[in-house]
Amino acid sequence: MQTSFRKTELWGIGIGAIIILGILPALNAFTPESNIFHISDFTINLYGKYLCYAVLAISVDLLWGYTGLLSLGQCLFFALGGYAFGMHLMLLIGKLGQYHSDLPDFMVFLGYPALPPHWVPFRSFWFAAAAVVLVPGFLALVFGFLAFRSRIRGVYFSILTQALTYGACLMFFRNDFTFGGNNGLTDFKFILGYDVRSAATQRCLFMATGVLLILTYVFCRWLTRTKFGKIQRAVRDSENRFLFSGYAAANFKLFVFVVSAIIAGLAGALYVPQVGIINPSEMAPDKSLEAVVWVAVGGRGTLIGPVVGAIAVNALKSWATRAFPDLWLIILGAMFVIVVLFLPKGIVGLPAQLFALFKQSAVYLKKKSEQPGIAAELPLKAPDSQYEKRIHPHR
Amino acid sequence: MRKEFILTAEGVSKSFDGFKAINDLNFYLDAGELRTIIGPNGAGKSTFLDLITGRTRPDDGQIEFKGTPVTKKTEYQIYRMGIGRKFQTPSVYSDHTVYENILLGLKGSRSVWSAIFGRVTPAQNEQIYHVLEIIHLKDKAQVRAGALAHGQKQWLEIGMLIAQDPELMLVDEPAAGMTDEETARTGELLLSLAGKHTIIVIEHDMVFVRQLASKVTVLHQGHVLCEGSLDHVQNDERVIEVYLGRKKKHDAIHPEH
């Protein structure tokens, strides 16, 4: 089994790491704003968001591209990770909120007498950090156990995951669900004792997201090259054969579902301090659908594909929603249709696809230029039977 | 006292939407036996294998493997009891190499943990190449299974079965879509396995069935019509009647004449 990294891949990871962890933060911190190479605080913040999306996209691809489980509710886990960390950030605001109370603003506004008991432990950073992993992981474990044990597959699985995220979304919209209703959690002031809105903190958060992305990539690269990775693709390609080869398919699917939920949760946790808000719209079904489009556009079944797709589509979105605000959803939809019809392997599969096309046309042209010669020569010179044989060698 | 059979099916029935695919089936198999099941389309041959391997559950009756009922167990539990199956249409992992297909079929731990942290031992590697040699695919070890010819896919799936090393092999139409030469080699392969494993073969090709020279069970409308040697069942009036219908039938069941 080949588990070692190829040289080019190592170089790629290294160069990516230098850009994300070295060059971009340095250009942001040490160049004056007048310099053409300067990267503004706004831009670094935007890139941080893209990197969170890239991690989320890898988690979608680990399920969809590698295991054939199309989850249309992956943003639920992303949002849950975000909420878990957002709760901690809410409690760090202290008396600096609008109402100068120990309680988060929305609780004062909604008339809570005291902090609800399940909020109390979120004062601890480490508890919140554990919740970022455990809450999405546990929900995935319970839902996955029930779904896979009942052998829910294919499109039914997709619909159920979408229903799950929609149900959660509606629940979080309720004011009495103690998570801030439709306003969600916002107005964060501090993180680990630093001002969350300062350029330096945002730069660190950007770099932390970069580290998460690289670790996620390396972890998934390793996992998909083990026998487990072969099993993922076996489940995807022929689940029946797999089942009758003595594997409890449900266990393997459950494992990968939980792992990808945890990855999505971690991405969500780093997303929240960078965008400064988490609300139930992050759980809306269309968010998860968008994540699936990133993976399809970038190239599913690869690890670099989702990263490329998430960054490319979101960069396009940032530009298009300013240039043509009304057309964005149409552009997104058209992109998905084009990719499904013409680019089955997405952007990263494009070079190979073009190369194959080029080779095909070269062969075709060569054949075409040779044919007239044969046709002109044979009927005149060759006896009938031989001619027949050369034209139809299989008769 | 009852004789110790490796597989018994008694009074088994199964209907799909009112259609009785299996109807009061009684079937007994000795350990180490090679048995061929024949029967016209829709006779319930593949459904019978589905019932043994846990793909579907019988409405009625009992199927026991070495005295243990299999009818309440899941596919992988039945596999772990020592029953392996080759499907009618070759089911291989088309995106994996031939080597990887055998690796995934190889007998051994089936846990998530061992899949992540386990490594292929030299002994396993040797075993895989041994199987590849048996099925004549050694030089194609690193070829994508999807790129194989139809007959080779059939062999690959039989290879996965050999790698599993089950006590009871259920082989559904192994010769379908093969050339005459490939069919003959498949027959030799199954005969060479017959000593070590108990095997049930489902087949349509009468030349192939004759080559196997085993006891034959004829299924008709989900029921055992007749059992015995191929010559015996070929001359049975009822078999000729159901298998061939009118006149032409004689040629179908005696293609070698």
XYZ file of C-alpha atoms in Angstrom, chain A residues 1-4 65 151 153 219 222-223 225-256 259, chain B residues 50 53-55 57 74-76 79-80 83-87 91-96 99-100 103-106 109-120 157 160-161 164:
86
model
C 0.000 0.000 0.000
C 1.317 3.383 -0.972
C 0.923 5.705 1.983
C 3.876 8.004 1.404
C -16.574 11.980 -3.314
C -29.989 1.022 5.561
C -29.015 4.988 1.183
C -5.148 13.743 7.779
C -3.437 9.713 5.026
C -6.865 8.212 5.824
C -4.647 5.995 1.380
C -5.079 3.344 4.087
C -7.161 0.229 3.598
C -9.971 2.294 5.096
C -9.762 4.577 2.080
C -10.055 1.608 -0.258
C -13.082 0.523 1.742
C -14.660 3.966 1.377
C -14.447 3.658 -2.392
C -15.634 0.058 -2.244
C -18.786 1.166 -0.414
C -19.271 3.863 -3.025
C -18.774 1.592 -6.042
C -20.402 -1.685 -5.007
C -22.015 -1.698 -1.616
C -23.607 -5.097 -2.213
C -20.319 -6.813 -2.951
C -18.876 -5.092 0.116
C -21.659 -6.274 2.390
C -21.380 -9.848 1.153
C -17.628 -9.747 1.670
C -18.337 -9.741 5.380
C -17.983 -6.045 6.180
C -20.523 -4.323 8.392
C -20.952 -1.431 5.984
C -22.917 0.620 8.528
C -19.925 0.851 10.891
C -17.632 2.159 8.198
C -20.144 4.730 7.010
C -20.831 5.812 10.570
C -17.141 6.340 11.224
C -16.608 8.505 8.173
C -15.159 12.213 11.277
C -30.470 -14.493 -1.477
C -26.969 -15.171 2.415
C -29.423 -12.940 4.245
C -30.207 -10.600 1.389
C -35.701 -13.258 4.574
C -27.352 -10.072 8.695
C -25.224 -10.478 5.575
C -21.914 -10.007 7.344
C -20.400 -14.341 5.898
C -18.576 -14.807 9.174
C -20.659 -18.678 3.587
C -19.350 -16.815 0.562
C -21.131 -15.739 -2.567
C -20.440 -14.759 -6.142
C -23.187 -12.737 -7.772
C -19.700 -7.478 -8.883
C -16.181 -6.206 -8.495
C -14.919 -2.831 -7.309
C -14.311 -1.315 -10.722
C -12.214 1.627 -9.508
C -9.813 -0.586 -7.569
C -4.850 -6.676 -6.408
C -6.966 -4.403 -4.205
C -7.164 -7.663 -0.739
C -10.646 -6.454 0.216
C -11.986 -9.983 -0.147
C -9.171 -11.572 1.825
C -10.369 -8.796 10.434
C -13.296 -6.711 9.243
C -13.123 -3.986 11.885
C -12.857 -0.259 11.209
C -9.800 -0.130 13.459
C -7.832 -2.737 11.514
C -8.823 -1.073 8.259
C -7.222 2.181 9.392
C -4.153 0.919 11.219
C -3.666 -2.531 9.717
C -0.943 -3.174 7.168
C -0.676 -5.825 4.509
C -15.026 -12.350 -8.240
C -12.357 -12.867 -4.050
C -14.336 -15.899 -2.978
C -12.280 -15.439 1.621
